[in-house]
Coordinates of C-alpha atoms in Angstrom, one line a residue:
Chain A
X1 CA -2.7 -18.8 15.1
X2 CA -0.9 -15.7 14.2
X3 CA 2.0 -16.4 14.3
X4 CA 2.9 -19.8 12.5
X5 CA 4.9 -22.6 13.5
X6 CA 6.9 -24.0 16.9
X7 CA 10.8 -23.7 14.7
X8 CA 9.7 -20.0 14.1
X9 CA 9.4 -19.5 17.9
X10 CA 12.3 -21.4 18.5
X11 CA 14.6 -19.4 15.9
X12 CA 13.8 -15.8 17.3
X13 CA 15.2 -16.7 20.8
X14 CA 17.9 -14.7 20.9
X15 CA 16.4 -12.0 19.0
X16 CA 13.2 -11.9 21.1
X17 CA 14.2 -13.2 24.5
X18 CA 17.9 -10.8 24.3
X19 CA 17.7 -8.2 22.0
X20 CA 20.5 -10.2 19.6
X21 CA 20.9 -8.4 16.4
X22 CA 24.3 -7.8 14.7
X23 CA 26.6 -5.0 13.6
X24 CA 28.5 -4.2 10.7
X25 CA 32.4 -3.6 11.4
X26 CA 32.8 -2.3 8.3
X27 CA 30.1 0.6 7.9
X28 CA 29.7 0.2 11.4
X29 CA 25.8 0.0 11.5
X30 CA 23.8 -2.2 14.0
X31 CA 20.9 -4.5 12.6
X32 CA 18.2 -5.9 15.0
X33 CA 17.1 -8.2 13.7
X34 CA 20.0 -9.5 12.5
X35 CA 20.7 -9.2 9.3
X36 CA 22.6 -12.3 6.7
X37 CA 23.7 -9.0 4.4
X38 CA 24.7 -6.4 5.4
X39 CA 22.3 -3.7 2.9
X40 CA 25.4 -0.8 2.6
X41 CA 28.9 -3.4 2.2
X42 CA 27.0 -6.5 1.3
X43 CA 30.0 -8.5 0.5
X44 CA 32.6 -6.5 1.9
X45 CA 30.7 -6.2 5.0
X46 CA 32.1 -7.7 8.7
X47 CA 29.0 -8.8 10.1
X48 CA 29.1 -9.7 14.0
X49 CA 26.1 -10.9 15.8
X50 CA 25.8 -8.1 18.9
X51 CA 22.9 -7.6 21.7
X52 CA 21.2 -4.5 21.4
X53 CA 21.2 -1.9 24.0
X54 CA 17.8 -2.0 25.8
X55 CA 17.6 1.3 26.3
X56 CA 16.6 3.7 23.9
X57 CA 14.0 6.5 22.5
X58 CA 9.9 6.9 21.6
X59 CA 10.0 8.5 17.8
X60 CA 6.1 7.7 16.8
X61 CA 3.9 5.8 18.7
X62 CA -0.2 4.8 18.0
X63 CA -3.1 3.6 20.2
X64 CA -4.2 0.2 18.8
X65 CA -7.8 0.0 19.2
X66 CA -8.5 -3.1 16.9
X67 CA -5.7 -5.7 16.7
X68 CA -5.5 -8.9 14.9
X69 CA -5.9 -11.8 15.5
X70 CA -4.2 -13.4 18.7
X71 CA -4.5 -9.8 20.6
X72 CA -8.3 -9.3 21.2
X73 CA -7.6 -9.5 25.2
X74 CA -5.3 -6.8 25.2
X75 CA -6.6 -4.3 22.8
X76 CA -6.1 -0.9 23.4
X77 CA -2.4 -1.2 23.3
X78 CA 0.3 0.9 22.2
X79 CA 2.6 0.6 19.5
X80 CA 6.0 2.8 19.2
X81 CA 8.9 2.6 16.9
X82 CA 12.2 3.1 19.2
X83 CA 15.5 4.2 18.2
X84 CA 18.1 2.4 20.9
X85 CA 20.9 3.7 21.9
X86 CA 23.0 2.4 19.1
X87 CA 20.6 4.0 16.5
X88 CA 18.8 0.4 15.3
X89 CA 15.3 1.0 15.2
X90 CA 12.9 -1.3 16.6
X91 CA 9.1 -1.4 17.2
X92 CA 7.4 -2.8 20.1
X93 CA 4.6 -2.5 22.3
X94 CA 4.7 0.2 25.1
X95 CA 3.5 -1.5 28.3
X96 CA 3.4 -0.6 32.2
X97 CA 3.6 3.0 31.6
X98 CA 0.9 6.1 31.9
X99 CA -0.6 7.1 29.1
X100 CA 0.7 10.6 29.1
X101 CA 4.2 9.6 29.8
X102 CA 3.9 7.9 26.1
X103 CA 5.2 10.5 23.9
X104 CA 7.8 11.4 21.1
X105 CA 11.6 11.7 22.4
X106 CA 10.1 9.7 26.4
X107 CA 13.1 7.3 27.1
X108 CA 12.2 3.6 27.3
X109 CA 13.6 0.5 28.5
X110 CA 13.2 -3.2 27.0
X111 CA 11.0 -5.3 29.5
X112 CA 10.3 -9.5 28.8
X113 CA 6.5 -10.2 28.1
X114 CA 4.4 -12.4 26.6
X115 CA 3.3 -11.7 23.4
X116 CA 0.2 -13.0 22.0
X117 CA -2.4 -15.7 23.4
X118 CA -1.2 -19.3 22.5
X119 CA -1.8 -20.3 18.9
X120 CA -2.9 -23.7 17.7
X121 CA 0.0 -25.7 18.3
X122 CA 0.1 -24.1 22.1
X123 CA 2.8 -22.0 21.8
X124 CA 3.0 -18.8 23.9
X125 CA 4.8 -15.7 22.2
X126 CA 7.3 -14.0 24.6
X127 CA 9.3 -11.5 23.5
X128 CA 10.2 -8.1 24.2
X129 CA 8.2 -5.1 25.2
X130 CA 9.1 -1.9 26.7
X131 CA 8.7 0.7 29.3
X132 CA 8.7 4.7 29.3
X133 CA 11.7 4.9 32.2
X134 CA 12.3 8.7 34.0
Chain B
X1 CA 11.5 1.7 -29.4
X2 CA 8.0 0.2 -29.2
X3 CA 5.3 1.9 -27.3
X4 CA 2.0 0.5 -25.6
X5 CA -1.2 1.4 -25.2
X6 CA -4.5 1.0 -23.2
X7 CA -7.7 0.0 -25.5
X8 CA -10.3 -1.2 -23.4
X9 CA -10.7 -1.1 -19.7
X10 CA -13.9 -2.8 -17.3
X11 CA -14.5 -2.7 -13.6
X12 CA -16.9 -4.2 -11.6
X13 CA -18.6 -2.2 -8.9
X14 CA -16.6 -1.6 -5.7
X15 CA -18.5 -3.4 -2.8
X16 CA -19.5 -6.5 -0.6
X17 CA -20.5 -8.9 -3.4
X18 CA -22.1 -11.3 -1.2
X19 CA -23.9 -12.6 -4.3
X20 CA -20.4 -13.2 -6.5
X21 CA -17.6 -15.0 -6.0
X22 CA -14.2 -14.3 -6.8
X23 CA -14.0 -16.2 -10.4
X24 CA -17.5 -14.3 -11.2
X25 CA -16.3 -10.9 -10.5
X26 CA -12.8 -11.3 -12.5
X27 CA -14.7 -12.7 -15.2
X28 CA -16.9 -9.4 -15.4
X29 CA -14.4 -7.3 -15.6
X30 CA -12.0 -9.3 -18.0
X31 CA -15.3 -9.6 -20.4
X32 CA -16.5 -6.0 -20.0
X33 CA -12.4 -4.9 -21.0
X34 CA -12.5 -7.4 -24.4
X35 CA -15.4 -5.6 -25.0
X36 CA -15.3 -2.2 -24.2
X37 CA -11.1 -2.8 -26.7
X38 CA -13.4 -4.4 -29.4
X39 CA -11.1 -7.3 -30.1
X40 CA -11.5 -10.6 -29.7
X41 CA -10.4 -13.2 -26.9
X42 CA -8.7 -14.8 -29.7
X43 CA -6.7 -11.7 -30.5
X44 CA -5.1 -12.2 -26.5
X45 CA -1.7 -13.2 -26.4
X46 CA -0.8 -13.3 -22.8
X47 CA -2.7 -12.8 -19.3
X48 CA -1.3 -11.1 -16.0
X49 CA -3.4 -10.9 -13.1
X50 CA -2.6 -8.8 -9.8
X51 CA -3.8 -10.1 -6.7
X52 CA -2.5 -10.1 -2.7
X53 CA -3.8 -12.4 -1.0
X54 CA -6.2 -15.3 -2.3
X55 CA -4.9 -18.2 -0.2
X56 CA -6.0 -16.5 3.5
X57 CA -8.7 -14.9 1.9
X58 CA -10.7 -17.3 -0.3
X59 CA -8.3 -20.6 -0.1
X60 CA -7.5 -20.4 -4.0
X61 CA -4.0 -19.7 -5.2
X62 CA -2.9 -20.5 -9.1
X63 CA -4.8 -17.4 -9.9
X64 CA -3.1 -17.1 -13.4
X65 CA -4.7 -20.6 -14.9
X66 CA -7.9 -19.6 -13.1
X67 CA -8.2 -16.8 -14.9
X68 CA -7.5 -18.2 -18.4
X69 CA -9.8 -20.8 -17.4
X70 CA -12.7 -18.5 -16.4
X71 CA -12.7 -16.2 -19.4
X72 CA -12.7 -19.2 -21.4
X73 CA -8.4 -18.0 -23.2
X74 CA -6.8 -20.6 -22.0
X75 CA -4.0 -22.0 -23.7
X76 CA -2.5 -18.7 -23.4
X77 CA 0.2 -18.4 -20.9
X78 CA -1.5 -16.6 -17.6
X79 CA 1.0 -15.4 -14.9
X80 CA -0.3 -13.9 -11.2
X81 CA 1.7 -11.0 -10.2
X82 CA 2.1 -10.4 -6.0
X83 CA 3.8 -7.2 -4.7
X84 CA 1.0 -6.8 -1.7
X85 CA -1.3 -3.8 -2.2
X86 CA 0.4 -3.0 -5.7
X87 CA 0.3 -6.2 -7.1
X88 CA -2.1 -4.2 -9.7
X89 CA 0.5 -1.8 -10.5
X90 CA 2.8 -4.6 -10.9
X91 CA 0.8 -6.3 -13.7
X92 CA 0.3 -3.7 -15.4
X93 CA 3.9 -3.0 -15.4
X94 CA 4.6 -6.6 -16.1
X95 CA 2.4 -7.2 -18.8
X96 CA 3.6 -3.3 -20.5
X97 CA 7.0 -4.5 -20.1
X98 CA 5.8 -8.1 -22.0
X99 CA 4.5 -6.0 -25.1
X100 CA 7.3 -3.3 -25.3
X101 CA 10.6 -6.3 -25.1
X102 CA 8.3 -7.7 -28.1
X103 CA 7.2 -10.6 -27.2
X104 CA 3.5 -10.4 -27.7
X105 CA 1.3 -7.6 -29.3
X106 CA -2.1 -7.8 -27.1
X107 CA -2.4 -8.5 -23.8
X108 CA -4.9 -8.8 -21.1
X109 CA -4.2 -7.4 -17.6
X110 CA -6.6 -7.9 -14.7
X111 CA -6.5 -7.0 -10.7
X112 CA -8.8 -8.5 -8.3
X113 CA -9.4 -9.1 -4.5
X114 CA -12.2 -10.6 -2.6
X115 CA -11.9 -9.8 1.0
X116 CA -15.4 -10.0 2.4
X117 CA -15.7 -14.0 2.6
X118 CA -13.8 -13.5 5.8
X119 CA -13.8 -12.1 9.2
X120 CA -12.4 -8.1 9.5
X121 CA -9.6 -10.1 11.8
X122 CA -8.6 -12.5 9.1
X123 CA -9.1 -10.0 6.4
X124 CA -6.7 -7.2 9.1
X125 CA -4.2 -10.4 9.6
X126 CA -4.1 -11.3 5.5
X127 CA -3.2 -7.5 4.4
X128 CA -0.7 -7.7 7.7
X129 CA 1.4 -10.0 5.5
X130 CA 2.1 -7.1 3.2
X131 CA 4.3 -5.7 6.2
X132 CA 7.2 -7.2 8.0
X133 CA 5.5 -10.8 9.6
X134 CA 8.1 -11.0 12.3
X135 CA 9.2 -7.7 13.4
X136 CA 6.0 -5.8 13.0
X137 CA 2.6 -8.0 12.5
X138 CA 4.4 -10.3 15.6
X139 CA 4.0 -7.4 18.1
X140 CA 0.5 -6.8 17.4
X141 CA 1.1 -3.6 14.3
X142 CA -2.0 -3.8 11.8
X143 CA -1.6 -1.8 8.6
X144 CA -3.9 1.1 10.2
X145 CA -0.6 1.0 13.3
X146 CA 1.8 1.2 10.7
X147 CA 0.5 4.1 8.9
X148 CA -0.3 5.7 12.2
X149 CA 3.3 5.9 13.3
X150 CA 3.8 7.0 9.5
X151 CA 0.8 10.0 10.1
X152 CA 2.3 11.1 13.8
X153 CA 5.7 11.2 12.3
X154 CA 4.7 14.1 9.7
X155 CA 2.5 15.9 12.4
X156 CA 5.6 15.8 14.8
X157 CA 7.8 17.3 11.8
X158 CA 5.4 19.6 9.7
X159 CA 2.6 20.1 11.7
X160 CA -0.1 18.4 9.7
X161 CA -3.2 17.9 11.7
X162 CA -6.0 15.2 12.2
X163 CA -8.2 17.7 10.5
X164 CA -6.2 18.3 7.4
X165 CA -6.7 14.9 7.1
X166 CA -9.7 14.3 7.9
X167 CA -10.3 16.8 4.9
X168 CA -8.9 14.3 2.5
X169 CA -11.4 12.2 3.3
X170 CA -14.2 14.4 2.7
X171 CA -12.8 15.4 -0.7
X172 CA -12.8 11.3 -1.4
X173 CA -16.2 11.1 -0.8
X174 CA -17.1 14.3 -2.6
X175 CA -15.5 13.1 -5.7
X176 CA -16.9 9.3 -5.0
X177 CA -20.5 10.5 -5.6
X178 CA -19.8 11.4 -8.9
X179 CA -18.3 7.3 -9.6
X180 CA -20.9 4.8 -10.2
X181 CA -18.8 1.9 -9.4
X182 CA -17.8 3.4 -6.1
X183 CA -18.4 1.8 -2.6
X184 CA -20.0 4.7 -0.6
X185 CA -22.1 7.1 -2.1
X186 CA -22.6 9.5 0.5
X187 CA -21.1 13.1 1.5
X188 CA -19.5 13.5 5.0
X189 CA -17.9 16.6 6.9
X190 CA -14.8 16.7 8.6
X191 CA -16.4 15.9 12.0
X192 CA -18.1 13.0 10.5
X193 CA -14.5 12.0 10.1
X194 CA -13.4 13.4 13.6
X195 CA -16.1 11.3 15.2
X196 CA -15.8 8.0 13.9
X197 CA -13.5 6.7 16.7
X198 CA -10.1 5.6 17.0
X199 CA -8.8 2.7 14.8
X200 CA -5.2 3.5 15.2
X201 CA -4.5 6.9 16.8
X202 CA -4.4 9.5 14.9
X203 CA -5.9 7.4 12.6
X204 CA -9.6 7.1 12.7
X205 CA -12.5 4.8 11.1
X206 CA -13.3 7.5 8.3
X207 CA -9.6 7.8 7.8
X208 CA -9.0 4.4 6.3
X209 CA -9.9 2.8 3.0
X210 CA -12.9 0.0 3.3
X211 CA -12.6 -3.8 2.5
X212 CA -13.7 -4.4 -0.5
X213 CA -14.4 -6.8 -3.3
X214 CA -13.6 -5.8 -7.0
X215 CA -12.1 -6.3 -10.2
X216 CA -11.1 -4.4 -13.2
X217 CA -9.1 -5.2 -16.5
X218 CA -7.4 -3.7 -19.7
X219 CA -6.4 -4.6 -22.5
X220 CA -3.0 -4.1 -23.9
X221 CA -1.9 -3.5 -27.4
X222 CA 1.2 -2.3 -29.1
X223 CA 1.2 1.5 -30.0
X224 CA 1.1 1.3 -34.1
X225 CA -1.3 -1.8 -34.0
X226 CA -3.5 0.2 -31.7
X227 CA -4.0 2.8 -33.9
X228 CA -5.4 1.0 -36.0
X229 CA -7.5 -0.9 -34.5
X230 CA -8.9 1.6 -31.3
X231 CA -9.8 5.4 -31.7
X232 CA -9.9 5.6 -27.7
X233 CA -6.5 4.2 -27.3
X234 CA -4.2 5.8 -24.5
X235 CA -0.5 5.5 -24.2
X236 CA 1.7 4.5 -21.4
X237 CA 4.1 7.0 -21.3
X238 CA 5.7 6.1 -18.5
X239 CA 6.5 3.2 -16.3
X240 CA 8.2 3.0 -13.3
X241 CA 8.7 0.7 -9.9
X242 CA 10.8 0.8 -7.0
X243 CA 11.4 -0.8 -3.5
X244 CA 12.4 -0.2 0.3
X245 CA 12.7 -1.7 2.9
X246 CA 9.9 -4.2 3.8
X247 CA 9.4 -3.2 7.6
X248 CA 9.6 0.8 9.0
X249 CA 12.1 0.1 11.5
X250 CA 14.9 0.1 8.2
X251 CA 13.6 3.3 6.6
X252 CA 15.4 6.3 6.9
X253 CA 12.8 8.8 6.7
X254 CA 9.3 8.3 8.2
X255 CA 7.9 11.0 6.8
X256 CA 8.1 10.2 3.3
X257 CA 7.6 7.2 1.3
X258 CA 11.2 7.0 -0.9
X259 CA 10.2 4.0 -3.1
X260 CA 7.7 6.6 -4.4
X261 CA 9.8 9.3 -4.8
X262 CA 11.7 7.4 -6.8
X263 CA 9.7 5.4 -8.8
X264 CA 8.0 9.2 -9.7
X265 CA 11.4 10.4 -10.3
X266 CA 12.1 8.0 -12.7
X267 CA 8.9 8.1 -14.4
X268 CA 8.7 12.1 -14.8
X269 CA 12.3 11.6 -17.0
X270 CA 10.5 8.3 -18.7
X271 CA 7.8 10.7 -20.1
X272 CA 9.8 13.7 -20.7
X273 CA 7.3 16.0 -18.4
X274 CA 7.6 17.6 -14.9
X275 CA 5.1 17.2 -12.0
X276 CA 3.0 20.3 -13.2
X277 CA 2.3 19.4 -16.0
X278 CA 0.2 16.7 -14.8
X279 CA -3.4 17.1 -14.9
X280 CA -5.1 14.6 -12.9
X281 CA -3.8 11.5 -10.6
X282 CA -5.0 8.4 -9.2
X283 CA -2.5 8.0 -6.3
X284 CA -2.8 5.5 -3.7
X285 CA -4.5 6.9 -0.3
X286 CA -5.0 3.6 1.7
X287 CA -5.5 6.0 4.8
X288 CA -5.8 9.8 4.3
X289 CA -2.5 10.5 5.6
X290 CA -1.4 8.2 2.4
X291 CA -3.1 11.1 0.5
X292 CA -0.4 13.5 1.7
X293 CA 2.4 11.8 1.5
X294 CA 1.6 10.6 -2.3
X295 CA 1.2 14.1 -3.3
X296 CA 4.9 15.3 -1.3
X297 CA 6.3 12.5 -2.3
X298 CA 4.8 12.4 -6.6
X299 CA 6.3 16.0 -6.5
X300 CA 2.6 17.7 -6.9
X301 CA 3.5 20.2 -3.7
X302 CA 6.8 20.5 -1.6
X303 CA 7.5 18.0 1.4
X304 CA 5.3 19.0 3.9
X305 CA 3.1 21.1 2.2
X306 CA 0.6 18.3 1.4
X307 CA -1.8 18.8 4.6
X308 CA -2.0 22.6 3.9
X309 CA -2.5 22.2 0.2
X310 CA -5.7 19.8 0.5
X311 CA -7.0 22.5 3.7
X312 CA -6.8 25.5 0.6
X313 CA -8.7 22.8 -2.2
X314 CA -5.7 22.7 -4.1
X315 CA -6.3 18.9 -5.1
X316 CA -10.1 18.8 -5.6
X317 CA -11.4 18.4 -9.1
X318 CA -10.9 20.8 -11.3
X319 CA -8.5 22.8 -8.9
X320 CA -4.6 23.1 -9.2
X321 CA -3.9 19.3 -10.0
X322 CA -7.4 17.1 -10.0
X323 CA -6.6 14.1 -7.2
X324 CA -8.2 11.1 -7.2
X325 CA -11.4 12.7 -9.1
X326 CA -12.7 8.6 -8.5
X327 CA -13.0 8.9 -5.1
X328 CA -9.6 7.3 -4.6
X329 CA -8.8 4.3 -2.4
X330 CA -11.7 5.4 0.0
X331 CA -13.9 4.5 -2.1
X332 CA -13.4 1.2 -2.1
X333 CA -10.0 -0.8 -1.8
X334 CA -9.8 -4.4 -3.1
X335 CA -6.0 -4.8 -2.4
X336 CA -5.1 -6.5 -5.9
X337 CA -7.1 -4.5 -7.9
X338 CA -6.5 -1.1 -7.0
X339 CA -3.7 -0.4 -9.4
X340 CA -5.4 -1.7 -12.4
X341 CA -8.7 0.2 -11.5
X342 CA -6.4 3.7 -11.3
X343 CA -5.4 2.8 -14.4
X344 CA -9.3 2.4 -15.5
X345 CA -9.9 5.8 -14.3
X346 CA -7.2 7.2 -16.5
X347 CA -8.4 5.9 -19.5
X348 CA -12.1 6.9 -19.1
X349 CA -10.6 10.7 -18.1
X350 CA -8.2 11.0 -21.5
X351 CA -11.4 9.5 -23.3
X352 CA -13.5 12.2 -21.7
X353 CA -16.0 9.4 -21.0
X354 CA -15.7 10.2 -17.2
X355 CA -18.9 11.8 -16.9
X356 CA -19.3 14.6 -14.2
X357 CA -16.1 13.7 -12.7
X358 CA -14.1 14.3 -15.4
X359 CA -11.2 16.6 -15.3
X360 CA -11.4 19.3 -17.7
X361 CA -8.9 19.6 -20.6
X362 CA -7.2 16.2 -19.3
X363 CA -4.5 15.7 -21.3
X364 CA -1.8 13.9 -19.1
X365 CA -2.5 11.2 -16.2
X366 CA -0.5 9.5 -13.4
X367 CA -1.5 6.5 -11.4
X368 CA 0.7 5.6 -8.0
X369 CA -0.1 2.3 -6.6
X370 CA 1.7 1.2 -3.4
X371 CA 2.4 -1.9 -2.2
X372 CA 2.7 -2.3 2.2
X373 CA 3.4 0.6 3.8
X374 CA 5.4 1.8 1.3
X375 CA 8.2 -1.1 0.2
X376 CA 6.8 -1.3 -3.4
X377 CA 6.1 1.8 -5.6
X378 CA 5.0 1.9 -8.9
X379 CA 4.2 4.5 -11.1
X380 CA 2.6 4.9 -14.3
X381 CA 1.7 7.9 -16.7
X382 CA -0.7 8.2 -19.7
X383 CA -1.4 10.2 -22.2
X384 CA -4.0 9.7 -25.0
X385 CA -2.5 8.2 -27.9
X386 CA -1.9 10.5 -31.5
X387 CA -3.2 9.4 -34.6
X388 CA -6.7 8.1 -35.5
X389 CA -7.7 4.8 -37.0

């Protein structure tokens, strides 16, 4: 229900299922998702579709206590935005990890998941999630 | 250059209007702006009307012939404006930017937004569309997540706490008593705020704006016709709009919103004026830490120096600058027509027809409506209109 159509699954694969964004050779910035211009060269820009590392760092993070639709079962669940290791920026749930151990600057690593309860059509969302890491 | 000017403005109250619909309520406030301008429908050129998100929230889209239709105008060409939260701010700036390249004379400009016919999900899943659908509402972020990560990310940097933002709340609904068409008419304390529970840590019930039905509408008319037609008639002195990046994972600061910075930027050198001299603003707190980063970013007190400056008063009515003396966005938050209601407010305050919250002396007046967490800005800035009829 929330989140559309079977093709929409099917396109985000790579991106959801491998972390596949791309980079820009010529400013040399990393995308994720992938970007089809590049927002600094646009057309001067060398645009090569690259996995992301799946490693990278907490900088905010909030307690969801009400979700939308399509997450009632899982509610409370965190939420951080995450700058990897190549300094793309991603945000993701924060699973399998003690709630103390969720902070600004923890390290986390990428972890596969299921997103959100099947939707109309009965397609299960996977995608990524991560993991505060020692 | 041609100038434009407010003449009439009309609001409905700010509520759950289980007893109106959504034609009904832009209807009231379309009619109570024709009247309150003293013209005639006939006298209307053009129409825009702001609104979000109609189709997941009431099934109706072609909201621009709907409105014609319902205030009885049409033919008159009638055109919806979307840009999310601002689509308000974005019709007004359309239809000022319609009068000033000369095409029309008068026109009407309406907001609207009726969110209660649904469930708080659906409602929490339509304004999730004003974000990024498939890198942020995908995972699970509601807009109260988004502007969570937004709120920790200036107590990380500046040290702005949960009460200094709490306080903005409780300096909404002090001012909110004083506004009839408000939502809530009813004082609370900071721990009222600190007790409300968790929506989004650090964000909690008390510090988000309501859902909300409501409407409001001006009317438009070109500077030298107004003066001779309206004695109330307020200028726009400056307009000004930009955009960033639709999802946070692309912004390069968190602790500001830069769309508004810029958009203020350009609209301080628009009017000629600086951020001090502003007397009073209508700026767009969808959650309180909103509050504080409108006032950083607008330029009203130094990047982050907002939290402290509402803990020492500094923004209540009649203080330093007068913040949202309406109540603000806590009071009552119907997506679409938020940034045509700010504009409302202005117009009653340069009229000195805001009762006992107006803003003493109020010569100059700036509305910031925002659109998502913070990919549209758009500023605009009044200032009452010289010359009598």
């Amino acid at each position: 229900m929330t989140h559309a159509c079977l093709p929409l699954h099917w396109r985000r694969y790579p991106e959801r299922y491998l972390l596949k964004g791309n980079y820009c050779e010529n400013c040399k910035t990393a995308f994720f998702p992938a970007r089809v211009v590049c927002p600094n060269c646009r057309r001067k820009a060398l645009l090569k579709e690259k996995e992301m590392p799946r490693t990278g760092r907490i900088i905010s993070f909030t307690e969801v206590f009400v979700g939308p639709m399509g997450f009632e079962h899982e509610t409370p669940y965190f939420l951080a935005l995450i700058e990897l290791e190549n300094k793309a920026k991603i945000l993701s749930q924060i699973v399998d990890s003690k709630k103390e151990s969720i902070r600004e600057g923890a390290k986390v690593k990428k972890v596969f998941r299921k997103i959100s309860d099947t939707d109309k059509e009965g397609a299960i969302a996977y995608g990524y999630k991560f993991k505060v890491v020692k | 250059m041609r100038s434009v000017s407010i003449i009439g403005a009309g609001c409905t109250k700010f509520g759950e209007h289980w007893d109106k619909s959504f034609r009904e309520l832009i209807a009231e406030a379309g009619m109570k702006a024709i009247e309150d301008s003293g013209i005639e429908g006939k006298d209307i050129q053009a129409i825009y009307g702001g609104t979000m998100a109609s189709g997941r929230l009431i099934g109706q889209e072609h909201i621009g012939a709907l409105i014609a239709d319902q205030l009885g105008l049409t033919p008159i060409p009638s055109t919806r404006v979307e840009a999310a939260c601002a689509s308000g701010g974005v019709a007004l700036r359309t239809a000022f930017l319609a009068i000033k390249s000369g095409e029309y004379d008068m026109v009407a400009v309406g907001g609207i937004e009726k969110m209660t016919e649904v469930s708080t999900e659906e409602a929490s899943f339509a304004l999730g569309g004003a974000g990024d659908q498939e890198t942020e509402l995908f995972h699970g972020a509601t807009f109260p997540a988004l502007y969570a990560l937004l709120a920790r990310a200036h107590m990380q940097e500046f040290g702005t706490t949960e009460e200094q933002m709490a306080l903005c709340a409780v300096q909404a609904h002090k001012n909110g008593m004083n506004n009839p068409n408000a939502q809530f008419h009813r004082e609370i304390a900071v721990e009222d705020v600190m007790n409300s529970g968790y929506i989004s840590s650090p964000l909690k019930l008390l510090d988000c704006s309501p859902i909300t039905d409501g409407a409001a509408a001006l009317i438009l008319c070109e500077s030298k016709k107004a003066k001779n037609i309206s004695d109330k008639a307020i200028e726009i002195i400056a307009s000004a709009q930009a955009s960033d990046s639709l999802g946070l994972t692309e912004r390069k600061s968190l602790t500001e919103l830069a769309a508004t910075r810029i958009a203020a930027k350009e609209a301080y050198k628009q009017a000629g004026i600086k951020p001090k001299d502003v007397d009073f603003a209508e700026v767009h707190d969808c959650f309180t830490n909103a509050f504080i980063l409108a006032i950083e970013d607008l330029g009203f007190f130094r990047k982050g120096e907002g939290g402290k400056a509402v803990e020492k008063g500094r923004t209540q009515l009649n203080a330093e600058i007068s913040v949202n003396p309406s109540g603000g966005l806590k009071m009552g938050h119907p997506v679409g027509a938020t940034g045509i209601k700010q504009a409302a407010e202005a117009f009653e305050q340069l009229n000195g027809r805001a009762e006992k919250r107006q803003v003493e002396g109020a010569k100059t007046g700036l509305t910031h409506n925002v659109g998502g967490s913070g990919a549209t800005a758009v500023v605009h800035i009044f200032r009452k209109l010289e010359g009598k009829k």
